[in-house]
């Protein structure tokens, strides 16, 4: 049956503001399915974002939604979760929001291992401001501030998250739509900070500058470069050249932050 | 007799004409009509849901028959 | 031409209306040496959504840089026509794409209709030059700059490969509107 | 039963005042000379099941503060100049999203790192204008440890009542000196909690002003699902660029403060009835000023003091009256001329307005004030 | 040869002005409605061997700006409200460490994210008071694309001459409208470079004021080894807490601006000779004001306009004179009352001071101004 | 012979402000030896720091020194290096400065791989402000804001740096004084961003709260926990429990940022 | 006791002078119910460097919270003695540790010398209680609070295990200075 | 006859008395004298430089003989 997205979307909010072909809508659908499959109580779920096209997502969801300042979503979310650990907290946002200006809050959320799900919609560009390069823009690519080709190296968000201590890291693509909800759901169920990166597309500000004739080409590229971790294990480095691993890239167990703090309270009250 | 496994509902008001659904429909059920998608070959639908899943704009619903 | 002449190009994001405004302002201020200010307003959406571009042309320095009540207005969509028609000066002009604007707004202004988008698509062969068609039509109607100045400005703006296309679009806009007026 | 008393620093008194007011969340980042506020909160909050979190930086601290406040927490954050500068963007967020919370800024010498251990009152204009965009501010300036305790309670009350961030501006002297503080008994001081919505969730609009200038705020997780944003928005909380809605939002957020000035204003008037010279002083400097008033009175000079406890909104009306009454208003401040500008603005030339500024890390002493008063009279 | 002319946006004109002034470094972080400044610089700078760097955030951008300026670069940064708020701490650093650099703020609706695409003039007080601590500010407010080009050159000149950060405050209208701009020929506009030390390296003290209020600044890597800090410091650049040295530093850094006001001030006076009502207007609003003046004159109202191009330091002296001369000063601003406070302060009650505020994302149109003038007269 | 540190130190600046036993002085000596061994031209070397006890270091060195704002050293340094790539740029600072408030600039410096040396003096605490915990304070430890024991997980600076893309990462300790200069020198010579973490001690604010009777105990602990990478390779996980690896932990070659930008200039000028 | 009595404890960081000031202020304001304000100043160094702590005691509310010219001053080091001696009221008191202050400053004040550090180390057995020795001596000399009040405040401040040590230090300070005065 | 391999110079003004040098001298050459270090057993010095290297305060110089 057709999936019932409407029940999770605030009445009258569609059509959304995203451009034709923008992958953010695909990711939003995955998020809705994931929230449904985890049976999250919408009264007790907060979806928090920063600023950017991707960060407009929460406005559509019929739950507690918090659209904050550029880059600060993880820190706002940390306040929500610390103050009310019984809430489910999901952070959503773009690669710019999360890894440029928001980099510090991102790595510290990973370090604390606070029980939140951080969904990065990585379209490799600052879409909302018209296509300046982000820390996730491929080296050499064109953006409005790199007309001669981007000199900047690119963050591997998963590697960064693991380096900072994230205990669950997964990656999917907007093309592999059926996988998105599964990865997010696994992240939601994980106790601790879960990072889910979805490789996404921005036909408006990235595609055209980088010789993608249309969003279709961008989707095809996502299809081509993605290699599931299991498959990758059987491939040679040459075969993996230019590919990107998808699936659950990292999972470990470490004490969760609000539980650790509950122990602080116990110690304080025991003393 | 129709071979369709599913009926496609298009919410025209939501469709932004990106043509993702058209491209990735394995049986070429859909086509662009100026700025909005339309069902061109309803019978061919195998109900795989790819169009609904990938439509960024909540503009397609696949109702299995 | 009045001391201060105001033109608005309105329609949807992505239709190139801002470029049309810029070209007109260049025709006036760079090619003809008049004073011109071009401005636009836009919403949070990167594409889609309403779009408008305004050009003020004058023989002397221009103070207030935004349109007050415009002398001429282009409306490429129904939404735009509905929204901006009442911002036209009494006796002014409303140019519209009659394939898209079905309910023609009423008021104390002259209405000129041509199928701008269709001309671009069918006669020129590329929808993308609809803005240049509109620009040609607007110049033809208002005489705010000379036909040649407009063409010079158009050609200065576009890449080599598209010179002919745009030249054709500009001329067609100019002529089709003249035809429409004669009818 | 005798009341609980203790000798404590202004910073400690601030923390205890917050606890009395029901504060159950603290987010901060350490900085001299404000750290004791955080330190006391880190010890006391877990005892009552509250939460203390030291964030990665001041911006993160203010973000967490706002996030926590949205769940219904009464939230406190403390900092000093450099941190306060960093918080400005999110302070504006708390204004426009109308989030109740309290931020304590312990002023030290500046700009930049300046003199971290030196007292100062040079963030007073920043308190009003530090963030971009138009907004209202409520800023309190207590002057003794007991008063810091009590004014912190008031800060929380104002934050909750007017649904906005409230700043307490201390100076390093008030923050670090120790005085005896009497703890208030439960019920002794008024404690205000924010108004919760009375409508059912389906009808709730987080910025609905039909019932008054301050819309009730539902807590996240209390059954109300709504949207919060730092964009201009309509009553339902969703972004808008409609001119009339934006205008209404911006003006209401200022009106809620400016039209409630009577309730928000607080000040002390000392020997003003017949005063020919008025000292306008606040924070630790007001203590020198009081000393100076007493000395001047001994010498027969009709001096008095106006001491704002609410600095912003600025007490325009009363200062205008005093400017009519007095020959001169003298403003001693540990800065190079900040609040004196407001006094000048309001005095409209009706009396002499003079400033005593000091930015060398030393307090303004009574002698300096006495000299200046004699000079202007 | 005909001069090079082009139709360009205010933001583009700003970038080209910077290039004319010798700007060879840009650090920034994109934000609407200022991005075009960065975009032009990213294209143009490498052509002349200059450097463009997009930093991880606005704080990093200002840090890089200052670092580059210390190597001798002429450095530019552009932003808008939220970014400007974030920059405040380091703006203070540039003040106290006396680093020449230019920051362009394109004002949009606020506070917080507010209305990113709407014009505004609501960061005008922030421009002066946004950072903590006492300091001076130089803030320019041009009103046309040509003027933005030229004032950007002047901004660099002032930054270099007074060894401090200079802000250009644009509004979204000026930033995004397109007008014809004439590029200046080399030599046509004055271009000032900072004074390099004349003493040998061993004798160099980076904050030595014995030769004047603005100590020469050596470039890192030019053979001078010295220390730079955001702490209060002695002439040799090393931290001090000695009261007299701190006092001297703080006051000199303000004096270098306030005592050179003649050189720094710039404004346009339009039909003021016999004006009974003065419009105090700046940025795009001044264009409505000029239109209004012309209309009012047609109706026989003796209106004129005072248009500050240097907003800070505030033109106290001239406004005081005008307050004496005129019946009223009317201040149209796209905010809820910012610069009007300065006018009130300086007018000292000598004339009516009125404000026209607008914060709904729409420009103030001439009609509004005309109505207000008629109301106050 | 006694090492001649004086020639690198500004006349009259000693004794320094650090407390008795503070490890920062030991690290500073290592830095001086490293700068000497690399024969850095002091006129063309900038040492940049943020705020903290560690960040007071540059004031002592007779070179171009820049004491900035808390957490921002890497970004200031990036400006210096970009504007004048011929300068040697060294960033120094504490763990708080670098990984708490400065985390974002730290990871982006690593990502860009700009040719600078980043020396972190990790004493596991905010010394200057009187001993609040830092992101590098061990979980469970006491600090002035964790009297019930620190609930926060600890950053592994090396892991974070590698995750962010640093191309040279090394670790030493204040006890292993002879190694400090070698590691720093190797970092200086490395083309790209080099992170050198020196485990350090703060007897004043950390030691006393955490039952170290004196700085000697703290030094002894450093001695005990350090295991050189080579030795570690031969040890079992059990043996490595509680140990910390020292030496060069990571080294790779990637294009350096200012060189990449030089190519942008070429492309711009070629066009 | 005067309306406003000011005492300064000065010396080096780490000598516990701030604590001495706090205890005195507690003795006055908590134990005896008078008014007291204690304040201190400190430099950027965490340890070492100069340190001073001031206490003002009065029967009524205290306005200016910092010392003006003090009634009594303790100097534990030469640096402190040199720096603060001229801040003593005419006829005031300077208490100093004569092992460390070799050049006794001159002025219109009474000088009392005892080897505070040595008393702490040798007679009490722990240098760390030198501040309590000094406090005892200061109270003995100034009578600003009762001997008992001082002791109560000291004992309220220290951990169980150190009660006796501090009691001893306080008494020794009190008595040694009395002896010194009698000499 | 002295067995010292090096002469120890102590800059008393710099020494803060942390006793690191005392502790880690392998031959116990040094000792604390109230707040400042002193050479107690000069002859034992093997010139290993450990004290100089580890002194955080630039207060010890080892001059090899
Ligand atoms: C403090 C601040 N700086 C900059 C901006 C401007 N800004 C808004 S969105 C954005 C980047 C958005 O990129 P990303 O997060 O990748 O999301 P996308 O728009 O691509 O979905 C920027 C730079 C801002 N709003 N606030
Ligand atoms: C913006 C800002 N926030 C906070 C501070 C206060 N502060 C100064 S140093 C410091 C921490 C120092 O710790 P670390 O960097 O680890 O160095 P250490 O002192 O331990 O050597 C803090 C929090 C500040 N100066 N500026
Ligand atoms: S600009 Fe890019 S990211 Fe933003 S909505 Fe359009 S396609 Fe999506
Ligand atoms: S407080 Fe700690 S880090 Fe700072 S100087 Fe003292 S011992 Fe070193
Ligand atoms: S050189 Fe070695 S043996 Fe000699 S005193 Fe120093 S540590 Fe001891
Ligand atoms: S290591 Fe240095 S400072 Fe410490 S005791 Fe020895 S000489 Fe003195």
Coordinates of C-alpha atoms and ligand atoms in Angstrom, one line a residue, chain F residues 18-19 22 24 53 123 127-128 201-205, chain G residues 46, ligand 4:
Chain F
X18 CA 53.5 28.9 35.5
X19 CA 53.1 27.2 38.9
X22 CA 53.7 22.8 35.9
X24 CA 54.2 23.6 30.4
X53 CA 48.1 28.7 31.0
X123 CA 47.1 18.5 31.2
X127 CA 44.3 25.2 34.5
X128 CA 43.9 28.9 34.1
X201 CA 50.6 18.0 34.3
X202 CA 48.8 20.6 36.3
X203 CA 49.7 20.0 39.9
X204 CA 47.7 23.0 41.1
X205 CA 44.3 22.4 39.8
Chain G
X46 CA 47.3 30.4 39.6
Ligands
LIG4 S1 47.3 26.2 37.0 FE1 48.1 24.3 36.2 S2 48.4 24.6 34.0 FE2 48.2 26.6 35.0 S3 50.4 27.2 35.4 FE3 49.5 26.2 37.3 S4 50.1 24.1 37.1 FE4 50.3 25.0 35.1

